[in-house]
mmCIF file of C-alpha atoms in Angstrom:
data_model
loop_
_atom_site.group_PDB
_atom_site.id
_atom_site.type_symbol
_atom_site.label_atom_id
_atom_site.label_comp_id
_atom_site.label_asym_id
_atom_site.label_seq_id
_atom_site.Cartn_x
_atom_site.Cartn_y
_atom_site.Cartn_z
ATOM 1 C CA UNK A 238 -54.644 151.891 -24.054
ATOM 2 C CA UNK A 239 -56.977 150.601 -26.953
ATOM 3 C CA UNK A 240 -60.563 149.277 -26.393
ATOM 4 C CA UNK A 241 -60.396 145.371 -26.863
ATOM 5 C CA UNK A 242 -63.290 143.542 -28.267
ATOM 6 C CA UNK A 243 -64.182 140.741 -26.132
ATOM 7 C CA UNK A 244 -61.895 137.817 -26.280
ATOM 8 C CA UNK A 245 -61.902 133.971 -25.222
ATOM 9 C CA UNK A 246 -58.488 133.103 -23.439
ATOM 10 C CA UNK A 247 -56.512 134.650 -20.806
ATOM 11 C CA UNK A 248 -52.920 134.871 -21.092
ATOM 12 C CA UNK A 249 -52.740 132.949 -18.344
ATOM 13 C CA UNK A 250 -54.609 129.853 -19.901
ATOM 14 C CA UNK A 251 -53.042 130.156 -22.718
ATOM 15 C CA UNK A 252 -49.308 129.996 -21.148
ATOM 16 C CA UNK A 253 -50.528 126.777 -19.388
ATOM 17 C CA UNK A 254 -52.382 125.358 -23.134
ATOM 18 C CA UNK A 255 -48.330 126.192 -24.330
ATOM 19 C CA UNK A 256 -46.469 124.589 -21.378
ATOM 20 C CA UNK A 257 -48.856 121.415 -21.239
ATOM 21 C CA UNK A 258 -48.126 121.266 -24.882
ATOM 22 C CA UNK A 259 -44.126 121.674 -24.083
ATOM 23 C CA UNK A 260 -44.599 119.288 -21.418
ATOM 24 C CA UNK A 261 -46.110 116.604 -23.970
ATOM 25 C CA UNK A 262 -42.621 117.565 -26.397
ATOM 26 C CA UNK A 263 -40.583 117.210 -23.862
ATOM 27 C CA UNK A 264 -41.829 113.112 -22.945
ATOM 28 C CA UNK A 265 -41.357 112.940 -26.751
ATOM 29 C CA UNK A 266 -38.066 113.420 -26.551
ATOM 30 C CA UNK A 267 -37.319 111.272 -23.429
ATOM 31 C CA UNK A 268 -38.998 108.009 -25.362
ATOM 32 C CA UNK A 269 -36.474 108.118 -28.130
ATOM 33 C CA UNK A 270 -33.832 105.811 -27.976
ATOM 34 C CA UNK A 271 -30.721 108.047 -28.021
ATOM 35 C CA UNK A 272 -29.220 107.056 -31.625
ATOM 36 C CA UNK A 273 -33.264 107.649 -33.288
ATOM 37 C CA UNK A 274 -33.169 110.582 -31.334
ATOM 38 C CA UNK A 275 -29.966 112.000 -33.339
ATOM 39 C CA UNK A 276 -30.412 109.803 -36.429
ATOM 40 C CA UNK A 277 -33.749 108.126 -37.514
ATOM 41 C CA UNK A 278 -35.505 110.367 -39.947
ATOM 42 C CA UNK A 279 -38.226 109.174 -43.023
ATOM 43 C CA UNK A 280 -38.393 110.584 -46.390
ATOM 44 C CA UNK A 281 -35.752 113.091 -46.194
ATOM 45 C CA UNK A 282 -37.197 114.992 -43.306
ATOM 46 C CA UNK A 283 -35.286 115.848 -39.855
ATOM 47 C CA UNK A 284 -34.632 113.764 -37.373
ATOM 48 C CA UNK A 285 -35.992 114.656 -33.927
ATOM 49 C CA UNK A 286 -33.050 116.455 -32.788
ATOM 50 C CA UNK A 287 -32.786 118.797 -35.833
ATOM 51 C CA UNK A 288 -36.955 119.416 -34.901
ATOM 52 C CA UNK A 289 -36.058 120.137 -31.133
ATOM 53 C CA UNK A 290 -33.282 122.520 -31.796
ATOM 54 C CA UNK A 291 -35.829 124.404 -34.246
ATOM 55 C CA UNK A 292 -38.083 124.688 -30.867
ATOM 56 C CA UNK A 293 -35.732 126.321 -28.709
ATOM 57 C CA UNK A 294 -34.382 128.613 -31.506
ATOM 58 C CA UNK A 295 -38.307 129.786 -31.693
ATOM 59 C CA UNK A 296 -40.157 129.908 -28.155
ATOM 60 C CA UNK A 297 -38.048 131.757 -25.669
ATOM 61 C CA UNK A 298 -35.543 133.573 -27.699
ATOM 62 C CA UNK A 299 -39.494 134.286 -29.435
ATOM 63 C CA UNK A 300 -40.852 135.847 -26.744
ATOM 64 C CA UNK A 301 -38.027 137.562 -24.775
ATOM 65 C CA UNK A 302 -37.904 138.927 -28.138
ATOM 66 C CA UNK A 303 -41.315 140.326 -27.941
ATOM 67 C CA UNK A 304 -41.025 141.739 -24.704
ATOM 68 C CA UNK A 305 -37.573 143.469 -25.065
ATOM 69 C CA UNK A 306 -38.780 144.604 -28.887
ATOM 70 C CA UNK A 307 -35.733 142.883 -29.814
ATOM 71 C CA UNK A 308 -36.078 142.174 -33.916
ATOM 72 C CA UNK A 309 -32.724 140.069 -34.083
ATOM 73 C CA UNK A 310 -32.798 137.102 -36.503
ATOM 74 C CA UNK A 311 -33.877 133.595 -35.677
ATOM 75 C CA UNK A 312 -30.660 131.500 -35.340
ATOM 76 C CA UNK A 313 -30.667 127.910 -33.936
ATOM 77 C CA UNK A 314 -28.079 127.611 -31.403
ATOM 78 C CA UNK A 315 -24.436 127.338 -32.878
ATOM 79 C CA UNK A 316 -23.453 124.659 -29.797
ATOM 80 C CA UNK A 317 -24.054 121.366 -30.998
ATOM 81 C CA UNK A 318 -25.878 119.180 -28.551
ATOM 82 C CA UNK A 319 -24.907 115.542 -28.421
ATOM 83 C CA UNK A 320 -26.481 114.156 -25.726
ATOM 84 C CA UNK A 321 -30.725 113.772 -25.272
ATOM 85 C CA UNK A 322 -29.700 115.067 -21.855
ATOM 86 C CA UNK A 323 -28.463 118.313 -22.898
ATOM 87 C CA UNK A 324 -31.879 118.969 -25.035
ATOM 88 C CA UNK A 325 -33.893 118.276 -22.004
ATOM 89 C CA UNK A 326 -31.454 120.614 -19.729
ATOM 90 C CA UNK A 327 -32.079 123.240 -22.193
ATOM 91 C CA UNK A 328 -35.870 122.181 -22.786
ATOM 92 C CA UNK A 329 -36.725 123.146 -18.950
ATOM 93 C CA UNK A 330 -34.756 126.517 -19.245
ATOM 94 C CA UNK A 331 -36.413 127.615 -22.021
ATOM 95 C CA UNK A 332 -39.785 126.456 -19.986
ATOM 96 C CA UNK A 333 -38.785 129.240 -17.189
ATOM 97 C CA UNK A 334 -38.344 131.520 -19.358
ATOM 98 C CA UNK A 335 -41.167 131.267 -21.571
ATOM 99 C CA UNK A 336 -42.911 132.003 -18.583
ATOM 100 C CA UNK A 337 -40.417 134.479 -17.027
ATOM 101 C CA UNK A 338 -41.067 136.978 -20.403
ATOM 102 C CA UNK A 339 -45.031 135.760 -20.818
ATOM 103 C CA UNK A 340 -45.480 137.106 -17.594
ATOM 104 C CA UNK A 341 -44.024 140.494 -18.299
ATOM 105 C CA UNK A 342 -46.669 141.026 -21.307
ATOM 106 C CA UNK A 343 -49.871 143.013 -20.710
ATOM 107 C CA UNK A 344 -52.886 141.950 -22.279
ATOM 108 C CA UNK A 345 -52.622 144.395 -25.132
ATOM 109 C CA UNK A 346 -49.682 143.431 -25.675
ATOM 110 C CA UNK A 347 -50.834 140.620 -27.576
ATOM 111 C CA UNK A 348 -52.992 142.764 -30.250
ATOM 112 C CA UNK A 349 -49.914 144.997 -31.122
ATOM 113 C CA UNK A 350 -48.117 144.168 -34.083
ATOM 114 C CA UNK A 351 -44.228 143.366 -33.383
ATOM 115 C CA UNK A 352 -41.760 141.877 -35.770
ATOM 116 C CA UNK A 353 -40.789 138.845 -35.299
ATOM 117 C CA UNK A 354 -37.047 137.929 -35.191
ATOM 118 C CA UNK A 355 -37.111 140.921 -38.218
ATOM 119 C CA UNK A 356 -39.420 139.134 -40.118
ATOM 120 C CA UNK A 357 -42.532 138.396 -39.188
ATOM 121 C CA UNK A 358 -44.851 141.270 -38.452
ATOM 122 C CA UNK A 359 -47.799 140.045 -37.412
ATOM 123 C CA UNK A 360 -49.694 140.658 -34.326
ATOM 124 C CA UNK A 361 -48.358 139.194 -31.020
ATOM 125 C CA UNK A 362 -51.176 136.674 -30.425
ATOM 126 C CA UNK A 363 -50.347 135.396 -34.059
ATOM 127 C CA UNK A 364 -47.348 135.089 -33.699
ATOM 128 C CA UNK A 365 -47.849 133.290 -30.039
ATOM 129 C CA UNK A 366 -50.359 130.948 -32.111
ATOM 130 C CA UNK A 367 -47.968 129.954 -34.706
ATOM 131 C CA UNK A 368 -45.055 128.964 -32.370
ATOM 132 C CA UNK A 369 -47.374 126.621 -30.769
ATOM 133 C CA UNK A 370 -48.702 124.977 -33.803
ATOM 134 C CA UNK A 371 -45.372 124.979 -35.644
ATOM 135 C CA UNK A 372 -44.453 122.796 -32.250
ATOM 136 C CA UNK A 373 -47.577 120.509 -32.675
ATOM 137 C CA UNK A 374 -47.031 120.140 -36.541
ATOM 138 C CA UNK A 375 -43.441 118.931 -36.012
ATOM 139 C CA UNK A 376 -44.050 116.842 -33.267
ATOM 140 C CA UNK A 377 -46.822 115.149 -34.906
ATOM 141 C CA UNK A 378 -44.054 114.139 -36.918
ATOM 142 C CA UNK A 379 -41.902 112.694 -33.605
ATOM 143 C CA UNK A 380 -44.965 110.743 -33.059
ATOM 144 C CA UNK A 381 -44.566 108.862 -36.988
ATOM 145 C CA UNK A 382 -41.418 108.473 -36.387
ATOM 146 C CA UNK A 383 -41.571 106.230 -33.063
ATOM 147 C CA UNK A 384 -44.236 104.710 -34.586
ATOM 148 C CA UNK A 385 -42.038 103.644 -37.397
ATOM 149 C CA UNK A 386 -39.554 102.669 -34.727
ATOM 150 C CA UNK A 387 -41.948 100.396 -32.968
ATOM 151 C CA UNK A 388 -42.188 102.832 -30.015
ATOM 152 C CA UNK A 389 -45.424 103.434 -28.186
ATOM 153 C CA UNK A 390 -45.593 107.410 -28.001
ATOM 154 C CA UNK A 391 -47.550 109.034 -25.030
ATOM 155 C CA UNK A 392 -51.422 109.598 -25.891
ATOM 156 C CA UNK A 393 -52.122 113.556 -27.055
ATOM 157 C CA UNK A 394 -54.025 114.344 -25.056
ATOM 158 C CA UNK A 395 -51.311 113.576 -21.735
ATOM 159 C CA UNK A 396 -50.333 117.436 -21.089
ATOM 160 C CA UNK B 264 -73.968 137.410 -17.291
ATOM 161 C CA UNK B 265 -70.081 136.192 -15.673
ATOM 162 C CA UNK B 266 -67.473 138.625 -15.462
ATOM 163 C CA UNK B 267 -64.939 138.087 -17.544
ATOM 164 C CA UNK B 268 -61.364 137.856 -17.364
ATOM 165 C CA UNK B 269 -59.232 139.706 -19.782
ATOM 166 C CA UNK B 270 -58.413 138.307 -22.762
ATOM 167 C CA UNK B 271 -56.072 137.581 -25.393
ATOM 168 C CA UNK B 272 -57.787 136.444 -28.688
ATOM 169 C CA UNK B 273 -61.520 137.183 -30.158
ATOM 170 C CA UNK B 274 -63.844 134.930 -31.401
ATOM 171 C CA UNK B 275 -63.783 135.824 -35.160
ATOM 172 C CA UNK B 276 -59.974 135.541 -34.664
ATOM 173 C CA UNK B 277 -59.627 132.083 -33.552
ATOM 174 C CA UNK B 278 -62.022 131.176 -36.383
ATOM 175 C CA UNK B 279 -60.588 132.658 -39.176
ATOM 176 C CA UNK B 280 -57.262 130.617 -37.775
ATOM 177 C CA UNK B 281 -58.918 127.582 -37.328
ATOM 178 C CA UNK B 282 -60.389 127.674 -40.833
ATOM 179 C CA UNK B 283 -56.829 128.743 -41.939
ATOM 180 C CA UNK B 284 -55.578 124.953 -40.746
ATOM 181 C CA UNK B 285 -58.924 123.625 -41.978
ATOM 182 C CA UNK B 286 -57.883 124.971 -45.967
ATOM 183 C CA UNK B 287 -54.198 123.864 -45.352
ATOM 184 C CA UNK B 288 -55.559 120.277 -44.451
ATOM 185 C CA UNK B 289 -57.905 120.488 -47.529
ATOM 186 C CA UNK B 290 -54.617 121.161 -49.429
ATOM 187 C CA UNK B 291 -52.819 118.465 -47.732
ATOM 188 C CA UNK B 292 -56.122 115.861 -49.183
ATOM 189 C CA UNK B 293 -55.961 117.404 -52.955
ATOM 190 C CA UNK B 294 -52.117 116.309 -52.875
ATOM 191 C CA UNK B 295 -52.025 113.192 -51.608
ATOM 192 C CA UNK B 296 -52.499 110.377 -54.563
ATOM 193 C CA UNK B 297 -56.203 108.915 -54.537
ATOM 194 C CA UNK B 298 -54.830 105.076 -53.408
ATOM 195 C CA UNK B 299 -52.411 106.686 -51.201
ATOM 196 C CA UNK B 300 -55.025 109.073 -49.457
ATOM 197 C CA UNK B 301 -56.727 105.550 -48.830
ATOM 198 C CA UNK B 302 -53.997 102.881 -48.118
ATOM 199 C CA UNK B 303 -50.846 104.927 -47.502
ATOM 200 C CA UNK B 304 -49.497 104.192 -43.879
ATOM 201 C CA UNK B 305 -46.224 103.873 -41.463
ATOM 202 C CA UNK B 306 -46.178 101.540 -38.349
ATOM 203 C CA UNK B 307 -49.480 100.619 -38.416
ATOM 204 C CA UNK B 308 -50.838 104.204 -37.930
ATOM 205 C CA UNK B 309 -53.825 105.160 -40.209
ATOM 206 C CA UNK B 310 -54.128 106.312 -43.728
ATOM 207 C CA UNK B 311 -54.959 109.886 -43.938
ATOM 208 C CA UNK B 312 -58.189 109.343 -45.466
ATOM 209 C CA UNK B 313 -58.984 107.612 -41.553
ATOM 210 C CA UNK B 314 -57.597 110.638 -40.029
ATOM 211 C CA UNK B 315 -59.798 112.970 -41.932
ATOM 212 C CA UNK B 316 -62.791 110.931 -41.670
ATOM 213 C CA UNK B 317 -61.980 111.692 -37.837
ATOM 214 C CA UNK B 318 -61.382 115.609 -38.196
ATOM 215 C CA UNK B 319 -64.863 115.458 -39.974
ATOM 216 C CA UNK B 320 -66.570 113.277 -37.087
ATOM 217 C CA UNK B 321 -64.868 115.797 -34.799
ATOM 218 C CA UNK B 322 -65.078 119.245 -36.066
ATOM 219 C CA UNK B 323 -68.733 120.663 -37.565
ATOM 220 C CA UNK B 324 -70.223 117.569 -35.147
ATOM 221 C CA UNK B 325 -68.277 119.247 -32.181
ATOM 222 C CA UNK B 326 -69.489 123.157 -32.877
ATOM 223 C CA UNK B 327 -73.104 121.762 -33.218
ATOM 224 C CA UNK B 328 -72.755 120.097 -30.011
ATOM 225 C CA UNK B 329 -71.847 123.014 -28.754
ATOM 226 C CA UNK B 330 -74.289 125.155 -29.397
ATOM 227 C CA UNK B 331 -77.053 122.828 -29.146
ATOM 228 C CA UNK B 332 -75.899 121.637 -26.348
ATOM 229 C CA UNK B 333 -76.024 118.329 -27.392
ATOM 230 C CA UNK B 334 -73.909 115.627 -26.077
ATOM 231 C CA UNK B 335 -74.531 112.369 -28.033
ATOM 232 C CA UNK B 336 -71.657 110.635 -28.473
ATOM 233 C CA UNK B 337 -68.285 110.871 -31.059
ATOM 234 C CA UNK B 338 -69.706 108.603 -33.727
ATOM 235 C CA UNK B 339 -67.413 108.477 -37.126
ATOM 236 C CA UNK B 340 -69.993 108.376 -40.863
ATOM 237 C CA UNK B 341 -71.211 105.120 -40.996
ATOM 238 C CA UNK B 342 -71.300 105.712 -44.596
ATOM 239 C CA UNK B 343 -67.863 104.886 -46.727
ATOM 240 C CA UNK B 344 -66.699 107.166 -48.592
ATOM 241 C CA UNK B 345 -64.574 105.866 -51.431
ATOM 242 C CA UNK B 346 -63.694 108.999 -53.332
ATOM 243 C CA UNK B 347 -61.584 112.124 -52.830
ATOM 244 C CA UNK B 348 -63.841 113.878 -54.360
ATOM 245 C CA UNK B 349 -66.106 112.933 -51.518
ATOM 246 C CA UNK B 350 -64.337 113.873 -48.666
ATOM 247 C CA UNK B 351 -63.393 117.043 -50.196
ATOM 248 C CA UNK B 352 -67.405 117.868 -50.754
ATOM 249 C CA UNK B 353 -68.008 116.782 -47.428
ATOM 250 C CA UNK B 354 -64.977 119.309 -46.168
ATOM 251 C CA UNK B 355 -66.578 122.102 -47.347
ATOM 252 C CA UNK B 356 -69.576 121.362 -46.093
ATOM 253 C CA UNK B 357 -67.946 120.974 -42.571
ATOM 254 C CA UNK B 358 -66.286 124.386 -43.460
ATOM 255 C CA UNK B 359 -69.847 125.883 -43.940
ATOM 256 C CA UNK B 360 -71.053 124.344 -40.582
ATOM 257 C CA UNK B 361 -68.435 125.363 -38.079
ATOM 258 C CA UNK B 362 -68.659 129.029 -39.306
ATOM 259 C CA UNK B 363 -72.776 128.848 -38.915
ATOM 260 C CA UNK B 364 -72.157 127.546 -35.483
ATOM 261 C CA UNK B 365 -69.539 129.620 -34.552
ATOM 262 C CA UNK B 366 -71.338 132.441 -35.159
ATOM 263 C CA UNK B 367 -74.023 131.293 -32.619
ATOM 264 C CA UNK B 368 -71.409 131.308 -29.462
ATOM 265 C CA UNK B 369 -71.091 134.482 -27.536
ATOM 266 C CA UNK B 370 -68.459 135.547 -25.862
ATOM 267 C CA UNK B 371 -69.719 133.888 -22.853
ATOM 268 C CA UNK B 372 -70.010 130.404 -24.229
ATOM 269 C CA UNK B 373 -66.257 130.045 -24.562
ATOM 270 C CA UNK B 374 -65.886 129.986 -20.727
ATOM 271 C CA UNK B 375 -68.649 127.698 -20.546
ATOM 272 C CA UNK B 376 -68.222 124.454 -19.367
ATOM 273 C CA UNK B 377 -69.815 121.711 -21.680
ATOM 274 C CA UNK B 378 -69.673 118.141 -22.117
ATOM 275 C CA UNK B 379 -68.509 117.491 -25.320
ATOM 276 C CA UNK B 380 -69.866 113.834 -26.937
ATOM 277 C CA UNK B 381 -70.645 113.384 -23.510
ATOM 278 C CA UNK B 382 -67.165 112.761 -22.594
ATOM 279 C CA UNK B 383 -64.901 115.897 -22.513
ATOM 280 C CA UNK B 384 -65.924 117.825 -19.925
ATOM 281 C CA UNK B 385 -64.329 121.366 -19.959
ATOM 282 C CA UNK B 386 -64.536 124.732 -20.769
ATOM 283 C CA UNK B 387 -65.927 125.182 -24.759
ATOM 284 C CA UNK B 388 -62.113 127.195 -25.329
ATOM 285 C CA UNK B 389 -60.464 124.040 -24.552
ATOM 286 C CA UNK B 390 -62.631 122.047 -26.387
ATOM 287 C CA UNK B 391 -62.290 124.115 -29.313
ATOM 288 C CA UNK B 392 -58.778 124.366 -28.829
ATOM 289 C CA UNK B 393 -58.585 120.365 -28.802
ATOM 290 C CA UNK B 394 -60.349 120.303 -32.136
ATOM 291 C CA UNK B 395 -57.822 122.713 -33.973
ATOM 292 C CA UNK B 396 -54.949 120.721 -32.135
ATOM 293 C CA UNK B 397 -55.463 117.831 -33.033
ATOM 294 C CA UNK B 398 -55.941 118.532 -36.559
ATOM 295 C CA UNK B 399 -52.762 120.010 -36.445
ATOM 296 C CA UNK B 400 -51.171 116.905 -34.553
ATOM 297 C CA UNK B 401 -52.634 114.776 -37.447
ATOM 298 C CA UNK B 402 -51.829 116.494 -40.731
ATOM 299 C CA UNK B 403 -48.251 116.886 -39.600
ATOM 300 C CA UNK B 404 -48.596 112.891 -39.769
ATOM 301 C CA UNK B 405 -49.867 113.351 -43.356
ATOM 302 C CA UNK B 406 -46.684 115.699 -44.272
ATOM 303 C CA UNK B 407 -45.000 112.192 -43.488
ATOM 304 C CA UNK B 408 -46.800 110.410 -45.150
ATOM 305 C CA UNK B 409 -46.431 112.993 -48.524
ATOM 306 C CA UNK B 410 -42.377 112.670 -47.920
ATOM 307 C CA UNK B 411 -41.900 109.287 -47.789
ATOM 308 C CA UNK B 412 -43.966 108.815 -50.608
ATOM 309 C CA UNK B 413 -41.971 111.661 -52.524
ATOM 310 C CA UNK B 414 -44.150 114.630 -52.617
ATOM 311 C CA UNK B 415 -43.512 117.640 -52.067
ATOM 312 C CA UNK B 416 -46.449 119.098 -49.394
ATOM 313 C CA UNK B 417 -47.835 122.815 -49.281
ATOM 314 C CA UNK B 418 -45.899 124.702 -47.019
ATOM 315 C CA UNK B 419 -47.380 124.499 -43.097
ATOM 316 C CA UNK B 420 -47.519 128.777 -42.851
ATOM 317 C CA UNK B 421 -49.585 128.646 -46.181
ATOM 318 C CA UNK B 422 -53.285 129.100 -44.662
#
């Protein structure tokens, strides 16, 4: 076991800054109307769907990656999802197991350097850091979009 | 002195990734066209030069809060700023601030519970975790913006 320098988060408060944020993407995706959901996109860019399935192709296959050193290549699923219903089915499995594997990591875990999905070799708590703001970035861009569509999104800050 | 919890992430850590998003958002200002930066907006939400003015009201103001332990109210510059130019002097400065002030937080401090602007009372980690957040949040409202006006934005992992 290595000597950690003193640090400012526990895992567990940072699993519960993650799920609130998952929580927040989740209500996202219930307030758009089906067809947006699917469909609506500005300048080029994804619609919502494409942005979800890019979420749960990174956070649990992420971390049950890290904790069975598994280095296989990110791949969104190859099931197409048609309905919002079957994104939020899959949203709240992905939620138990983000925990499930989180749960299984010791807390130097998180300074050792593992390879994510073959490619990105960073330390764990990096690469923790970057699936959550990858989620925030990209849903930031959920929240123009209903915006655009005349939809009151939730406030931020609702976790 | 508390006993502290184990814990996932130091101090110098979470600022050197926090000023990571800070020089991808100063990026994200250089790009944007000058009228754009000012006037450029979907469904009603702000330009970006309103959402910056807010990251600056937010970010160096919040850290010397913090460590003065001052809680006067959020309060965006009450002087106009009418140049990119200007709000890209005034980022730096911020830049400059939050490290000085960062630097003045032990360990401790982060577990803290403080009143930020007088309003957000929590623990200084979730403060500070708000501020980078929402910055993220924000900008990824910008990389909108830069598509739908045709640009081509720096890439979100690009710190």
């Amino acid at each position: 076991m290595k000597t950690l320098a003193a640090q400012v988060i526990t895992p567990e408060d940072l699993l519960n800054h993650w799920q609130g944020h998952r929580a927040l993407t989740r209500r996202i995706i219930e307030v758009f109307p089906d067809k947006d959901f699917f469909e609506f996109s500005i300048g080029g860019m994804r619609p919502f769907a494409k942005l979800v399935d890019e979420f749960l192709a990174m956070g649990a296959p992420a971390m049950k990656g890290i904790v069975t050193k598994d280095t296989a290549p990110f791949a969104e699923a190859s099931e197409n999802l048609i309905f919002k219903a079957q994104y939020l089915e899959k949203w709240d499995e992905a939620t138990a197991e983000i925990t499930k594997y989180w749960q299984q990591l010791t807390i130097e875990d998180f300074n050792e350097t593992f390879n994510l999905f073959g490619q990105y070799n960073f330390p764990v708590i990096q690469n923790v850091l970057y699936l959550i703001d990858n989620e925030i970035h990209h849903r930031g861009q959920g929240y123009v979009y209903l915006r655009a569509l005349n939809i009151e999104p939730p406030f931020f800050w609702e976790r």
